[in-house]
mmCIF file with all atom_site columns, C-alpha atoms in Angstrom:
data_model
loop_
_atom_site.group_PDB
_atom_site.id
_atom_site.type_symbol
_atom_site.label_atom_id
_atom_site.label_alt_id
_atom_site.label_comp_id
_atom_site.label_asym_id
_atom_site.label_entity_id
_atom_site.label_seq_id
_atom_site.pdbx_PDB_ins_code
_atom_site.Cartn_x
_atom_site.Cartn_y
_atom_site.Cartn_z
_atom_site.occupancy
_atom_site.B_iso_or_equiv
_atom_site.pdbx_formal_charge
_atom_site.auth_seq_id
_atom_site.auth_comp_id
_atom_site.auth_asym_id
_atom_site.auth_atom_id
_atom_site.pdbx_PDB_model_num
ATOM 1   C CA . MET A 1 1   ? -21.049 50.967  -19.798 1.00 50.00 ? 17  MET A CA 1
ATOM 2   C CA . THR A 1 2   ? -23.751 49.121  -21.695 1.00 48.00 ? 18  THR A CA 1
ATOM 3   C CA . ARG A 1 3   ? -21.425 48.926  -24.715 1.00 49.00 ? 19  ARG A CA 1
ATOM 4   C CA . LYS A 1 4   ? -18.685 47.358  -22.518 1.00 48.00 ? 20  LYS A CA 1
ATOM 5   C CA . LEU A 1 5   ? -21.139 44.762  -21.157 1.00 44.00 ? 21  LEU A CA 1
ATOM 6   C CA . LEU A 1 6   ? -22.260 43.928  -24.697 1.00 44.00 ? 22  LEU A CA 1
ATOM 7   C CA . ILE A 1 7   ? -18.642 43.460  -25.823 1.00 46.00 ? 23  ILE A CA 1
ATOM 8   C CA . VAL A 1 8   ? -17.875 41.289  -22.767 1.00 43.00 ? 24  VAL A CA 1
ATOM 9   C CA . GLY A 1 9   ? -21.075 39.329  -23.368 1.00 44.00 ? 25  GLY A CA 1
ATOM 10  C CA . ALA A 1 10  ? -20.177 38.825  -27.031 1.00 44.00 ? 26  ALA A CA 1
ATOM 11  C CA . ALA A 1 11  ? -16.684 37.665  -26.069 1.00 43.00 ? 27  ALA A CA 1
ATOM 12  C CA . ILE A 1 12  ? -18.096 35.158  -23.591 1.00 44.00 ? 28  ILE A CA 1
ATOM 13  C CA . ALA A 1 13  ? -20.540 33.904  -26.190 1.00 44.00 ? 29  ALA A CA 1
ATOM 14  C CA . ALA A 1 14  ? -17.742 33.537  -28.730 1.00 43.00 ? 30  ALA A CA 1
ATOM 15  C CA . LEU A 1 15  ? -15.629 31.597  -26.222 1.00 41.00 ? 31  LEU A CA 1
ATOM 16  C CA . SER A 1 16  ? -18.561 29.343  -25.351 1.00 44.00 ? 32  SER A CA 1
ATOM 17  C CA . VAL A 1 17  ? -19.144 28.564  -29.027 1.00 42.00 ? 33  VAL A CA 1
ATOM 18  C CA . ALA A 1 18  ? -15.449 27.905  -29.531 1.00 45.00 ? 34  ALA A CA 1
ATOM 19  C CA . ALA A 1 19  ? -15.419 25.584  -26.535 1.00 45.00 ? 35  ALA A CA 1
ATOM 20  C CA . CYS A 1 20  ? -18.476 23.752  -27.775 1.00 46.00 ? 36  CYS A CA 1
ATOM 21  C CA . ASN A 1 21  ? -16.901 23.305  -31.165 1.00 45.00 ? 37  ASN A CA 1
ATOM 22  C CA . GLN A 1 22  ? -13.786 21.728  -29.546 1.00 45.00 ? 38  GLN A CA 1
ATOM 23  C CA . LYS A 1 23  ? -15.636 19.298  -27.348 1.00 43.00 ? 39  LYS A CA 1
ATOM 24  C CA . PRO A 1 24  ? -16.471 16.662  -29.977 1.00 42.00 ? 40  PRO A CA 1
ATOM 25  C CA . ASP A 1 25  ? -12.773 16.434  -30.968 1.00 43.00 ? 41  ASP A CA 1
ATOM 26  C CA . GLU A 1 26  ? -11.590 16.173  -27.360 1.00 42.00 ? 42  GLU A CA 1
ATOM 27  C CA . THR A 1 27  ? -14.179 13.583  -26.498 1.00 41.00 ? 43  THR A CA 1
ATOM 28  C CA . LYS A 1 28  ? -13.498 11.581  -29.644 1.00 42.00 ? 44  LYS A CA 1
ATOM 29  C CA . GLY A 1 29  ? -9.758  11.599  -28.943 1.00 42.00 ? 45  GLY A CA 1
ATOM 30  C CA . ALA A 1 30  ? -10.013 10.574  -25.316 1.00 44.00 ? 46  ALA A CA 1
ATOM 31  C CA . ALA A 1 31  ? -12.779 8.042   -25.774 1.00 46.00 ? 47  ALA A CA 1
ATOM 32  C CA . THR A 1 32  ? -11.050 5.582   -28.113 1.00 45.00 ? 48  THR A CA 1
ATOM 33  C CA . PRO A 1 33  ? -10.513 2.277   -26.313 1.00 44.00 ? 49  PRO A CA 1
ATOM 34  C CA . ALA A 1 34  ? -7.083  1.906   -27.941 1.00 45.00 ? 50  ALA A CA 1
ATOM 35  C CA . GLU A 1 35  ? -5.897  5.153   -26.416 1.00 45.00 ? 51  GLU A CA 1
ATOM 36  C CA . GLN A 1 36  ? -7.348  4.315   -23.038 1.00 44.00 ? 52  GLN A CA 1
ATOM 37  C CA . ALA A 1 37  ? -5.663  0.913   -23.081 1.00 44.00 ? 53  ALA A CA 1
ATOM 38  C CA . ALA A 1 38  ? -2.348  2.509   -23.999 1.00 42.00 ? 54  ALA A CA 1
ATOM 39  C CA . THR A 1 39  ? -2.413  5.037   -21.172 1.00 39.00 ? 55  THR A CA 1
ATOM 40  C CA . PRO A 1 40  ? -1.054  2.742   -18.408 1.00 41.00 ? 56  PRO A CA 1
ATOM 41  C CA . ASP A 1 41  ? 1.910   1.815   -20.636 1.00 42.00 ? 57  ASP A CA 1
ATOM 42  C CA . ALA A 1 42  ? 2.736   5.483   -21.100 1.00 40.00 ? 58  ALA A CA 1
ATOM 43  C CA . ASN A 1 43  ? 2.839   6.067   -17.349 1.00 41.00 ? 59  ASN A CA 1
ATOM 44  C CA . PRO A 1 44  ? 4.581   3.289   -15.306 1.00 40.00 ? 60  PRO A CA 1
ATOM 45  C CA . ALA A 1 45  ? 2.986   4.603   -12.113 1.00 42.00 ? 61  ALA A CA 1
ATOM 46  C CA . ALA A 1 46  ? -0.440  3.827   -13.561 1.00 41.00 ? 62  ALA A CA 1
ATOM 47  C CA . THR A 1 47  ? 0.375   0.104   -13.460 1.00 43.00 ? 63  THR A CA 1
ATOM 48  C CA . VAL A 1 48  ? 0.534   0.225   -9.642  1.00 47.00 ? 64  VAL A CA 1
ATOM 49  C CA . PRO A 1 49  ? -2.848  -0.870  -8.268  1.00 46.00 ? 65  PRO A CA 1
ATOM 50  C CA . THR A 1 50  ? -4.902  2.174   -7.403  1.00 49.00 ? 66  THR A CA 1
ATOM 51  C CA . PRO A 1 51  ? -6.841  2.508   -4.163  1.00 50.00 ? 67  PRO A CA 1
ATOM 52  C CA . SER A 1 52  ? -10.025 1.473   -5.996  1.00 49.00 ? 68  SER A CA 1
ATOM 53  C CA . ASP A 1 53  ? -8.395  -1.820  -7.012  1.00 83.00 ? 69  ASP A CA 1
ATOM 54  C CA . GLU A 1 54  ? -7.698  -2.478  -3.356  1.00 82.00 ? 70  GLU A CA 1
ATOM 55  C CA . THR A 1 55  ? -11.447 -2.721  -2.707  1.00 85.00 ? 71  THR A CA 1
ATOM 56  C CA . LYS A 1 56  ? -11.472 -5.945  -4.782  1.00 91.00 ? 72  LYS A CA 1
ATOM 57  C CA . ALA A 1 57  ? -10.992 -9.083  -2.716  1.00 92.00 ? 73  ALA A CA 1
ATOM 58  C CA . ALA A 1 58  ? -8.361  -10.602 -5.008  1.00 93.00 ? 74  ALA A CA 1
ATOM 59  C CA . THR A 1 59  ? -6.110  -7.494  -4.883  1.00 94.00 ? 75  THR A CA 1
ATOM 60  C CA . PHE A 1 60  ? -6.589  -7.058  -1.142  1.00 95.00 ? 76  PHE A CA 1
ATOM 61  C CA . VAL A 1 61  ? -5.817  -10.697 -0.349  1.00 95.00 ? 77  VAL A CA 1
ATOM 62  C CA . THR A 1 62  ? -2.678  -10.646 -2.474  1.00 95.00 ? 78  THR A CA 1
ATOM 63  C CA . LYS A 1 63  ? -1.357  -7.486  -0.873  1.00 95.00 ? 79  LYS A CA 1
ATOM 64  C CA . ALA A 1 64  ? -2.296  -8.448  2.710   1.00 96.00 ? 80  ALA A CA 1
ATOM 65  C CA . ALA A 1 65  ? -0.715  -11.916 2.350   1.00 96.00 ? 81  ALA A CA 1
ATOM 66  C CA . ALA A 1 66  ? 2.421   -10.441 0.750   1.00 96.00 ? 82  ALA A CA 1
ATOM 67  C CA . THR A 1 67  ? 2.790   -8.023  3.682   1.00 96.00 ? 83  THR A CA 1
ATOM 68  C CA . ASP A 1 68  ? 2.514   -10.917 6.141   1.00 96.00 ? 84  ASP A CA 1
ATOM 69  C CA . MET A 1 69  ? 5.077   -12.911 4.141   1.00 97.00 ? 85  MET A CA 1
ATOM 70  C CA . TYR A 1 70  ? 7.506   -9.956  4.115   1.00 97.00 ? 86  TYR A CA 1
ATOM 71  C CA . GLU A 1 71  ? 7.045   -9.336  7.841   1.00 97.00 ? 87  GLU A CA 1
ATOM 72  C CA . ILE A 1 72  ? 7.774   -12.954 8.701   1.00 97.00 ? 88  ILE A CA 1
ATOM 73  C CA . GLU A 1 73  ? 10.889  -13.096 6.483   1.00 97.00 ? 89  GLU A CA 1
ATOM 74  C CA . ALA A 1 74  ? 12.191  -9.686  7.706   1.00 97.00 ? 90  ALA A CA 1
ATOM 75  C CA . ALA A 1 75  ? 11.645  -10.789 11.333  1.00 97.00 ? 91  ALA A CA 1
ATOM 76  C CA . LYS A 1 76  ? 13.741  -13.925 10.702  1.00 97.00 ? 92  LYS A CA 1
ATOM 77  C CA . VAL A 1 77  ? 16.536  -11.782 9.295   1.00 97.00 ? 93  VAL A CA 1
ATOM 78  C CA . ALA A 1 78  ? 16.331  -9.402  12.289  1.00 97.00 ? 94  ALA A CA 1
ATOM 79  C CA . ALA A 1 79  ? 16.407  -12.342 14.709  1.00 96.00 ? 95  ALA A CA 1
ATOM 80  C CA . LYS A 1 80  ? 19.672  -13.505 13.159  1.00 96.00 ? 96  LYS A CA 1
ATOM 81  C CA . ARG A 1 81  ? 21.398  -10.195 12.507  1.00 96.00 ? 97  ARG A CA 1
ATOM 82  C CA . SER A 1 82  ? 20.297  -7.650  15.135  1.00 95.00 ? 98  SER A CA 1
ATOM 83  C CA . THR A 1 83  ? 22.261  -7.264  18.374  1.00 93.00 ? 99  THR A CA 1
ATOM 84  C CA . ASN A 1 84  ? 19.629  -4.920  19.814  1.00 93.00 ? 100 ASN A CA 1
ATOM 85  C CA . ALA A 1 85  ? 17.297  -6.514  22.368  1.00 94.00 ? 101 ALA A CA 1
ATOM 86  C CA . GLU A 1 86  ? 14.373  -4.209  21.458  1.00 94.00 ? 102 GLU A CA 1
ATOM 87  C CA . VAL A 1 87  ? 14.697  -5.039  17.757  1.00 95.00 ? 103 VAL A CA 1
ATOM 88  C CA . LYS A 1 88  ? 14.869  -8.751  18.481  1.00 96.00 ? 104 LYS A CA 1
ATOM 89  C CA . LYS A 1 89  ? 11.793  -8.551  20.722  1.00 96.00 ? 105 LYS A CA 1
ATOM 90  C CA . PHE A 1 90  ? 9.877   -6.558  18.111  1.00 96.00 ? 106 PHE A CA 1
ATOM 91  C CA . ALA A 1 91  ? 10.892  -9.021  15.352  1.00 96.00 ? 107 ALA A CA 1
ATOM 92  C CA . ALA A 1 92  ? 9.737   -12.036 17.402  1.00 96.00 ? 108 ALA A CA 1
ATOM 93  C CA . MET A 1 93  ? 6.408   -10.309 17.950  1.00 96.00 ? 109 MET A CA 1
ATOM 94  C CA . MET A 1 94  ? 6.111   -9.571  14.215  1.00 96.00 ? 110 MET A CA 1
ATOM 95  C CA . GLU A 1 95  ? 6.792   -13.162 13.206  1.00 96.00 ? 111 GLU A CA 1
ATOM 96  C CA . LYS A 1 96  ? 4.148   -14.444 15.611  1.00 96.00 ? 112 LYS A CA 1
ATOM 97  C CA . ALA A 1 97  ? 1.553   -11.743 14.813  1.00 96.00 ? 113 ALA A CA 1
ATOM 98  C CA . HIS A 1 98  ? 1.864   -12.006 11.038  1.00 96.00 ? 114 HIS A CA 1
ATOM 99  C CA . THR A 1 99  ? 1.777   -15.825 11.089  1.00 96.00 ? 115 THR A CA 1
ATOM 100 C CA . LYS A 1 100 ? -1.555  -15.459 12.949  1.00 96.00 ? 116 LYS A CA 1
ATOM 101 C CA . THR A 1 101 ? -2.799  -12.792 10.523  1.00 96.00 ? 117 THR A CA 1
ATOM 102 C CA . THR A 1 102 ? -2.138  -15.159 7.600   1.00 96.00 ? 118 THR A CA 1
ATOM 103 C CA . GLU A 1 103 ? -4.175  -17.869 9.317   1.00 97.00 ? 119 GLU A CA 1
ATOM 104 C CA . ASP A 1 104 ? -6.967  -15.383 10.010  1.00 96.00 ? 120 ASP A CA 1
ATOM 105 C CA . LEU A 1 105 ? -6.945  -14.265 6.368   1.00 96.00 ? 121 LEU A CA 1
ATOM 106 C CA . LYS A 1 106 ? -7.188  -17.884 5.183   1.00 96.00 ? 122 LYS A CA 1
ATOM 107 C CA . ALA A 1 107 ? -10.157 -18.409 7.526   1.00 96.00 ? 123 ALA A CA 1
ATOM 108 C CA . ALA A 1 108 ? -11.831 -15.232 6.212   1.00 96.00 ? 124 ALA A CA 1
ATOM 109 C CA . ILE A 1 109 ? -11.346 -16.401 2.595   1.00 95.00 ? 125 ILE A CA 1
ATOM 110 C CA . ALA A 1 110 ? -12.881 -19.776 3.488   1.00 95.00 ? 126 ALA A CA 1
ATOM 111 C CA . ALA A 1 111 ? -15.840 -18.089 5.223   1.00 95.00 ? 127 ALA A CA 1
ATOM 112 C CA . SER A 1 112 ? -16.406 -15.838 2.212   1.00 94.00 ? 128 SER A CA 1
ATOM 113 C CA . GLY A 1 113 ? -16.720 -18.795 -0.158  1.00 92.00 ? 129 GLY A CA 1
ATOM 114 C CA . ALA A 1 114 ? -14.485 -16.968 -2.668  1.00 89.00 ? 130 ALA A CA 1
ATOM 115 C CA . THR A 1 115 ? -11.860 -18.887 -4.579  1.00 91.00 ? 131 THR A CA 1
ATOM 116 C CA . LEU A 1 116 ? -8.751  -16.868 -3.737  1.00 92.00 ? 132 LEU A CA 1
ATOM 117 C CA . THR A 1 117 ? -5.217  -18.120 -3.321  1.00 92.00 ? 133 THR A CA 1
ATOM 118 C CA . LEU A 1 118 ? -2.409  -16.523 -1.388  1.00 93.00 ? 134 LEU A CA 1
ATOM 119 C CA . PRO A 1 119 ? 0.751   -15.539 -3.300  1.00 94.00 ? 135 PRO A CA 1
ATOM 120 C CA . MET A 1 120 ? 3.683   -17.950 -3.013  1.00 93.00 ? 136 MET A CA 1
ATOM 121 C CA . ALA A 1 121 ? 6.373   -15.292 -3.562  1.00 95.00 ? 137 ALA A CA 1
ATOM 122 C CA . LEU A 1 122 ? 6.938   -11.721 -2.574  1.00 95.00 ? 138 LEU A CA 1
ATOM 123 C CA . PRO A 1 123 ? 6.098   -8.973  -5.106  1.00 95.00 ? 139 PRO A CA 1
ATOM 124 C CA . ALA A 1 124 ? 9.146   -7.167  -6.524  1.00 95.00 ? 140 ALA A CA 1
ATOM 125 C CA . ASP A 1 125 ? 8.924   -4.125  -4.231  1.00 94.00 ? 141 ASP A CA 1
ATOM 126 C CA . LEU A 1 126 ? 8.870   -6.142  -1.022  1.00 95.00 ? 142 LEU A CA 1
ATOM 127 C CA . GLN A 1 127 ? 11.513  -8.575  -2.303  1.00 96.00 ? 143 GLN A CA 1
ATOM 128 C CA . ASP A 1 128 ? 13.755  -5.546  -2.991  1.00 96.00 ? 144 ASP A CA 1
ATOM 129 C CA . LYS A 1 129 ? 13.139  -4.307  0.577   1.00 95.00 ? 145 LYS A CA 1
ATOM 130 C CA . LEU A 1 130 ? 14.084  -7.734  1.954   1.00 96.00 ? 146 LEU A CA 1
ATOM 131 C CA . ASP A 1 131 ? 17.208  -7.869  -0.255  1.00 96.00 ? 147 ASP A CA 1
ATOM 132 C CA . ASP A 1 132 ? 18.235  -4.394  0.957   1.00 96.00 ? 148 ASP A CA 1
ATOM 133 C CA . LEU A 1 133 ? 17.702  -5.462  4.564   1.00 96.00 ? 149 LEU A CA 1
ATOM 134 C CA . ASN A 1 134 ? 19.915  -8.507  4.008   1.00 96.00 ? 150 ASN A CA 1
ATOM 135 C CA . LYS A 1 135 ? 22.610  -6.324  2.420   1.00 96.00 ? 151 LYS A CA 1
ATOM 136 C CA . ALA A 1 136 ? 22.494  -3.627  5.167   1.00 95.00 ? 152 ALA A CA 1
ATOM 137 C CA . SER A 1 137 ? 25.737  -3.212  7.068   1.00 95.00 ? 153 SER A CA 1
ATOM 138 C CA . ASN A 1 138 ? 25.815  -4.308  10.684  1.00 94.00 ? 154 ASN A CA 1
ATOM 139 C CA . GLU A 1 139 ? 25.949  -0.645  11.773  1.00 93.00 ? 155 GLU A CA 1
ATOM 140 C CA . ASP A 1 140 ? 22.867  0.292   9.676   1.00 93.00 ? 156 ASP A CA 1
ATOM 141 C CA . PHE A 1 141 ? 20.879  -2.921  10.104  1.00 96.00 ? 157 PHE A CA 1
ATOM 142 C CA . ASP A 1 142 ? 18.646  -1.951  13.038  1.00 95.00 ? 158 ASP A CA 1
ATOM 143 C CA . LYS A 1 143 ? 17.830  1.466   11.553  1.00 95.00 ? 159 LYS A CA 1
ATOM 144 C CA . THR A 1 144 ? 17.048  -0.081  8.160   1.00 95.00 ? 160 THR A CA 1
ATOM 145 C CA . TYR A 1 145 ? 14.783  -2.679  9.784   1.00 96.00 ? 161 TYR A CA 1
ATOM 146 C CA . ALA A 1 146 ? 12.965  -0.025  11.847  1.00 95.00 ? 162 ALA A CA 1
ATOM 147 C CA . ASP A 1 147 ? 12.506  2.296   8.841   1.00 95.00 ? 163 ASP A CA 1
ATOM 148 C CA . ASP A 1 148 ? 11.096  -0.578  6.762   1.00 96.00 ? 164 ASP A CA 1
ATOM 149 C CA . GLN A 1 149 ? 8.731   -1.566  9.532   1.00 96.00 ? 165 GLN A CA 1
ATOM 150 C CA . VAL A 1 150 ? 7.240   1.928   9.655   1.00 96.00 ? 166 VAL A CA 1
ATOM 151 C CA . ASP A 1 151 ? 6.840   2.051   5.862   1.00 95.00 ? 167 ASP A CA 1
ATOM 152 C CA . VAL A 1 152 ? 5.345   -1.428  5.493   1.00 95.00 ? 168 VAL A CA 1
ATOM 153 C CA . HIS A 1 153 ? 2.971   -1.098  8.447   1.00 96.00 ? 169 HIS A CA 1
ATOM 154 C CA . GLN A 1 154 ? 1.761   2.301   7.224   1.00 95.00 ? 170 GLN A CA 1
ATOM 155 C CA . ALA A 1 155 ? 0.970   0.794   3.812   1.00 95.00 ? 171 ALA A CA 1
ATOM 156 C CA . ALA A 1 156 ? -0.686  -2.201  5.487   1.00 95.00 ? 172 ALA A CA 1
ATOM 157 C CA . LEU A 1 157 ? -2.800  0.023   7.688   1.00 95.00 ? 173 LEU A CA 1
ATOM 158 C CA . ASN A 1 158 ? -3.993  2.064   4.686   1.00 95.00 ? 174 ASN A CA 1
ATOM 159 C CA . LEU A 1 159 ? -4.840  -1.197  2.889   1.00 95.00 ? 175 LEU A CA 1
ATOM 160 C CA . MET A 1 160 ? -6.800  -2.629  5.884   1.00 95.00 ? 176 MET A CA 1
ATOM 161 C CA . GLN A 1 161 ? -8.732  0.584   6.511   1.00 95.00 ? 177 GLN A CA 1
ATOM 162 C CA . ARG A 1 162 ? -9.634  1.031   2.845   1.00 95.00 ? 178 ARG A CA 1
ATOM 163 C CA . TYR A 1 163 ? -10.864 -2.535  2.465   1.00 95.00 ? 179 TYR A CA 1
ATOM 164 C CA . ALA A 1 164 ? -12.728 -2.480  5.815   1.00 94.00 ? 180 ALA A CA 1
ATOM 165 C CA . GLN A 1 165 ? -14.616 0.543   4.533   1.00 94.00 ? 181 GLN A CA 1
ATOM 166 C CA . ASP A 1 166 ? -15.114 -0.190  0.828   1.00 92.00 ? 182 ASP A CA 1
ATOM 167 C CA . GLY A 1 167 ? -14.262 -3.863  0.295   1.00 92.00 ? 183 GLY A CA 1
ATOM 168 C CA . ASP A 1 168 ? -16.428 -6.058  -1.895  1.00 91.00 ? 184 ASP A CA 1
ATOM 169 C CA . THR A 1 169 ? -16.569 -9.248  0.252   1.00 93.00 ? 185 THR A CA 1
ATOM 170 C CA . ALA A 1 170 ? -18.225 -9.200  3.682   1.00 94.00 ? 186 ALA A CA 1
ATOM 171 C CA . ALA A 1 171 ? -16.129 -11.880 5.504   1.00 96.00 ? 187 ALA A CA 1
ATOM 172 C CA . ILE A 1 172 ? -12.874 -10.376 4.214   1.00 96.00 ? 188 ILE A CA 1
ATOM 173 C CA . LYS A 1 173 ? -14.066 -6.864  5.143   1.00 96.00 ? 189 LYS A CA 1
ATOM 174 C CA . ALA A 1 174 ? -14.652 -8.149  8.701   1.00 96.00 ? 190 ALA A CA 1
ATOM 175 C CA . PHE A 1 175 ? -11.090 -9.525  8.720   1.00 97.00 ? 191 PHE A CA 1
ATOM 176 C CA . ALA A 1 176 ? -9.688  -6.138  7.566   1.00 96.00 ? 192 ALA A CA 1
ATOM 177 C CA . ALA A 1 177 ? -11.721 -4.257  10.202  1.00 96.00 ? 193 ALA A CA 1
ATOM 178 C CA . ALA A 1 178 ? -10.583 -6.651  12.956  1.00 96.00 ? 194 ALA A CA 1
ATOM 179 C CA . THR A 1 179 ? -6.926  -6.541  11.830  1.00 96.00 ? 195 THR A CA 1
ATOM 180 C CA . ALA A 1 180 ? -6.512  -2.773  11.385  1.00 96.00 ? 196 ALA A CA 1
ATOM 181 C CA . PRO A 1 181 ? -6.200  -1.951  15.102  1.00 96.00 ? 197 PRO A CA 1
ATOM 182 C CA . ALA A 1 182 ? -3.381  -4.499  15.527  1.00 95.00 ? 198 ALA A CA 1
ATOM 183 C CA . VAL A 1 183 ? -1.617  -3.041  12.490  1.00 95.00 ? 199 VAL A CA 1
ATOM 184 C CA . GLN A 1 184 ? -1.996  0.439   13.984  1.00 95.00 ? 200 GLN A CA 1
ATOM 185 C CA . GLU A 1 185 ? -0.435  -0.853  17.199  1.00 95.00 ? 201 GLU A CA 1
ATOM 186 C CA . HIS A 1 186 ? 2.493   -2.396  15.288  1.00 95.00 ? 202 HIS A CA 1
ATOM 187 C CA . LEU A 1 187 ? 2.943   0.901   13.406  1.00 94.00 ? 203 LEU A CA 1
ATOM 188 C CA . ASN A 1 188 ? 3.097   2.858   16.681  1.00 94.00 ? 204 ASN A CA 1
ATOM 189 C CA . GLU A 1 189 ? 5.659   0.388   18.077  1.00 94.00 ? 205 GLU A CA 1
ATOM 190 C CA . ALA A 1 190 ? 7.693   0.517   14.848  1.00 94.00 ? 206 ALA A CA 1
ATOM 191 C CA . GLU A 1 191 ? 7.730   4.328   15.000  1.00 94.00 ? 207 GLU A CA 1
ATOM 192 C CA . GLY A 1 192 ? 8.952   4.106   18.596  1.00 92.00 ? 208 GLY A CA 1
ATOM 193 C CA . LEU A 1 193 ? 11.683  1.693   17.484  1.00 92.00 ? 209 LEU A CA 1
ATOM 194 C CA . LYS A 1 194 ? 12.649  4.022   14.607  1.00 89.00 ? 210 LYS A CA 1
ATOM 195 C CA . LYS A 1 195 ? 13.005  6.999   16.978  1.00 90.00 ? 211 LYS A CA 1
ATOM 196 C CA . GLY A 1 196 ? 15.702  5.092   18.804  1.00 85.00 ? 212 GLY A CA 1
ATOM 197 C CA . PHE A 1 197 ? 17.857  4.983   15.687  1.00 76.00 ? 213 PHE A CA 1
ATOM 198 C CA . VAL A 1 198 ? 17.551  8.561   14.452  1.00 59.00 ? 214 VAL A CA 1
ATOM 199 C CA . HIS A 1 199 ? 21.109  9.846   13.864  1.00 50.00 ? 215 HIS A CA 1
#
């Protein structure tokens, strides 16, 4: 029994020594700035802003404003194309609500004293969503709009909650905290709308 313990102990010690000997190489390999800089290029998903980036005012403002811009444009499309009274009503509410949110965001930026500008164009992912909405067939339009509304409002809610909790600029954090409940309400309504189009 004692012999077995000694052998096991020796094996553990040998493994520990081997592990210690490997550490400098591993650290040296991972620590080079060139390798670290190259990592995002090797993984396209790594170029998407991470949740920690969303705690920075500039990233938050860009994403929040882009969501508003998308919502307003999508609502205009729905107002023209939908034949469903509920969808039209929801779209009208979205256009009004997100126009107000943009104004509130501008006021929060001004109050913060930060020099931040709102984007003038949609980012590629939201532009693609808008293009797909425009291309949707008449039969699929309302369902596509409702699906998109759930997705975009869920992402917006996550963004607002994260910044309200961990954001780096007080006035903009207050905006995120005040806006999150309205986004939650919109998400609930969008989910209700979506349920009406489940095939």
